[in-house]
XYZ file of C-alpha atoms in Angstrom:
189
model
C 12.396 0.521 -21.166
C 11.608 1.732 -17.689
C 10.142 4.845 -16.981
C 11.881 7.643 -14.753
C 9.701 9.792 -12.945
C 10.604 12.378 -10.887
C 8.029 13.728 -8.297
C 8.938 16.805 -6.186
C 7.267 19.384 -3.620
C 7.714 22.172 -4.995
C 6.306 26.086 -3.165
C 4.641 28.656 -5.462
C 7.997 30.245 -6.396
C 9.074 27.443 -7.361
C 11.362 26.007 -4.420
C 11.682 22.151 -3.305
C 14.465 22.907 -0.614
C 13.590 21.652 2.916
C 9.688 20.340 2.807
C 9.860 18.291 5.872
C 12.057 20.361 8.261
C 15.452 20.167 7.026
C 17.283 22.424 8.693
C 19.277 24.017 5.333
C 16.109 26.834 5.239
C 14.737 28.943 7.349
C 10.797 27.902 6.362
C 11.764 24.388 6.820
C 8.904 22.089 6.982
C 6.818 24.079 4.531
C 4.765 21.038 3.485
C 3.204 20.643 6.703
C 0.505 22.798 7.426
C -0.968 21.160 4.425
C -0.787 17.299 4.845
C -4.273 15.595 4.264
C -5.258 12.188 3.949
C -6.294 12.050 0.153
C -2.408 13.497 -0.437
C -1.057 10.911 1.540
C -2.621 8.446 -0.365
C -1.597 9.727 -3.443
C 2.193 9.284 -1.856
C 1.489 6.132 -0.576
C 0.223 4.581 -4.084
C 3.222 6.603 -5.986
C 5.221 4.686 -4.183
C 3.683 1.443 -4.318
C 3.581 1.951 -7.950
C 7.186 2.272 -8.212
C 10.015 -0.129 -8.355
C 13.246 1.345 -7.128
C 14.660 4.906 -5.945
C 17.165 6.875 -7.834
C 18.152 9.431 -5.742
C 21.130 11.977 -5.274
C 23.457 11.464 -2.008
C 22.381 13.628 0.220
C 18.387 12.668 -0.318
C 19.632 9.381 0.401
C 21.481 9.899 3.734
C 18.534 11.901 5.051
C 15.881 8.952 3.551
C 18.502 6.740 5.624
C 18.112 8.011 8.456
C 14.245 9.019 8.366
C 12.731 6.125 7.083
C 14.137 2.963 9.060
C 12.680 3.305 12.163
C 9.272 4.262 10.764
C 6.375 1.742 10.454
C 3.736 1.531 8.292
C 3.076 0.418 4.877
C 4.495 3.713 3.238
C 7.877 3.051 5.394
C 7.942 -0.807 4.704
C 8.337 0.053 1.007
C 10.750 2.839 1.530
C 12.824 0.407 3.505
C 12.327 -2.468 1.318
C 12.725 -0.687 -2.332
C 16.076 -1.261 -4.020
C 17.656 2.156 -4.166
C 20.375 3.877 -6.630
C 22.440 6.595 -5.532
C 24.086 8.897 -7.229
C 27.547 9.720 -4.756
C 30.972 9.711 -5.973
C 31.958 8.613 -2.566
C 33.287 5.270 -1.634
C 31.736 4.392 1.706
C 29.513 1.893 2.241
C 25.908 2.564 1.773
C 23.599 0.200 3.382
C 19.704 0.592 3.102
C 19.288 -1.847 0.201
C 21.068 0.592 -1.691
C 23.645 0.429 -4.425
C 25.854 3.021 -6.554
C 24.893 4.357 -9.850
C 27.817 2.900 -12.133
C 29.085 6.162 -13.473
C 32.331 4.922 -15.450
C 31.358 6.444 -18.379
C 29.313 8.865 -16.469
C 26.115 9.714 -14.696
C 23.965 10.289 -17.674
C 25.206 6.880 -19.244
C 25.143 5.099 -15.840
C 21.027 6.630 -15.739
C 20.492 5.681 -19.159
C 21.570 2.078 -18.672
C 19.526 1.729 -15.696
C 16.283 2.643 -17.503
C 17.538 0.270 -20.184
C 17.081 -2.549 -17.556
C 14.474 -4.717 -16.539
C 11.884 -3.947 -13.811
C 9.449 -1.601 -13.353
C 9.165 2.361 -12.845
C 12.098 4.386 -11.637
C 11.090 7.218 -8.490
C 13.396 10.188 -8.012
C 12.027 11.676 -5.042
C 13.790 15.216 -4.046
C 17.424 14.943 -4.963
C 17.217 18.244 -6.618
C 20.194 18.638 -8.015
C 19.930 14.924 -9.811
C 16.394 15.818 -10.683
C 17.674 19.271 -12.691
C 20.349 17.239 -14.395
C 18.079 14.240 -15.725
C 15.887 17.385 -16.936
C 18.549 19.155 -18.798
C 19.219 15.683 -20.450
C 15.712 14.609 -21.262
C 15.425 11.642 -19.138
C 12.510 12.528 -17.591
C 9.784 10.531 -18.815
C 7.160 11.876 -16.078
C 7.301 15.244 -13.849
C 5.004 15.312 -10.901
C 5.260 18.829 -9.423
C 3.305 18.898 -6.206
C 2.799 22.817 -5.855
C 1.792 23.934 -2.124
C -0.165 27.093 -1.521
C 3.309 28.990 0.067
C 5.765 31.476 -0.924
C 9.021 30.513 1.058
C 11.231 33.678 -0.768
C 14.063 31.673 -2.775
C 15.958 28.478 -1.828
C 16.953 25.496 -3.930
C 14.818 25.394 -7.610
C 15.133 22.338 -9.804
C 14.216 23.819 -13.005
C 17.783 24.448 -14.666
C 18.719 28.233 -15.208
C 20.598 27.380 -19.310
C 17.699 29.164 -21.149
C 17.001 26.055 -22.751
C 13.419 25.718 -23.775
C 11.463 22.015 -23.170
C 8.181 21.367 -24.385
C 5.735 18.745 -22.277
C 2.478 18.042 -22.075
C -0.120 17.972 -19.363
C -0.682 14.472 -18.392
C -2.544 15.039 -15.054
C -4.033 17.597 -12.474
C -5.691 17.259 -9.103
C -5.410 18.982 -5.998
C -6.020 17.592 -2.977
C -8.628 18.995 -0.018
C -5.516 20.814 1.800
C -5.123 22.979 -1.520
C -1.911 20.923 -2.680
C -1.992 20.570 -6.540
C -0.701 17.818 -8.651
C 0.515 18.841 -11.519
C 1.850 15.631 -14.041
C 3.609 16.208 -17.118
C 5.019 14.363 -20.321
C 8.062 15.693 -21.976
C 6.320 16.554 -25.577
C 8.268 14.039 -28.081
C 8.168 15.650 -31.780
């Protein structure tokens, strides 16, 4: 079975909306004042380590648009990585990308695709696809990178059901810009 990770930026109080300077918040870009070379090495090798992208549409039509005309090794593996988007819409998508098979629904459709073969599954943003496969305990990893900010509400993924889910610490570090890594498990009993 392939493992589904989902790694997000995520702000003290606990919101991943606009890191890079998406224009949906007002403290766009809030990732920025705290780039540093041993966190963008930990990106770059997440995402060498990782197969394909599962991502939600509209993290895929700004990753569309972002990542193509970039160079580098990070960008030649964005570009290059098959990608599976979860949209209802009919359009073509281009970008090596193809359409979650939802017939019997997304949850099924995300399911199956673990079920097949390759290698480790990266859902990067897409917060409301990332709160879903939370709710229904897909998640095999959870990499919260947490950034020294406050940003005063905005998009959370962390589903508001009072359901209660148990994981386990896998990792920590934090990086020389005072970025922490925090990696969980989803605690099987």
């Amino acid at each position: 079975m392939r493992q589904l990770i989902v790694s997000e930026f995520l702000t003290l109080d606990g919101v991943v909306e606009a890191p890079g300077g998406e224009t949906s918040h007002r403290h766009a870009g809030w990732t920025m004042p705290y780039g540093s070379d041993d966190l963008f090495a930990f990106k770059l090798q997440e995402t060498r380590d990782a197969d394909s992208l599962l991502l939600g549409r509209r993290t895929f039509e700004q990753f569309a648009e972002a990542w193509p005309p970039r160079e580098g090794e990070f960008a030649e593996k964005m570009n290059a990585m098959p990608k599976t988007v979860v949209t209802t819409r009919t359009d073509e998508l281009g970008w090596n990308a193809t359409r979650l098979e939802t017939a019997a629904g997304v949850r099924e459709g995300v399911d199956a695709l673990k079920e097949g073969d390759g290698g480790p599954i990266l859902v990067a943003g897409s917060a409301t696809l990332a709160r879903s496969l939370l709710v229904w305990g897909l998640v095999d990893e959870l990499r919260l990178l947490v950034y020294p900010v406050l940003v005063g509400g905005g998009t959370r993924i962390f589903p508001d059901d009072r359901s209660k889910w148990s994981y386990e610490l896998a990792g920590l570090q934090r990086f020389s810009s005072d970025a922490v890594l925090h990696v969980y498990r989803l605690a099987r009993s």
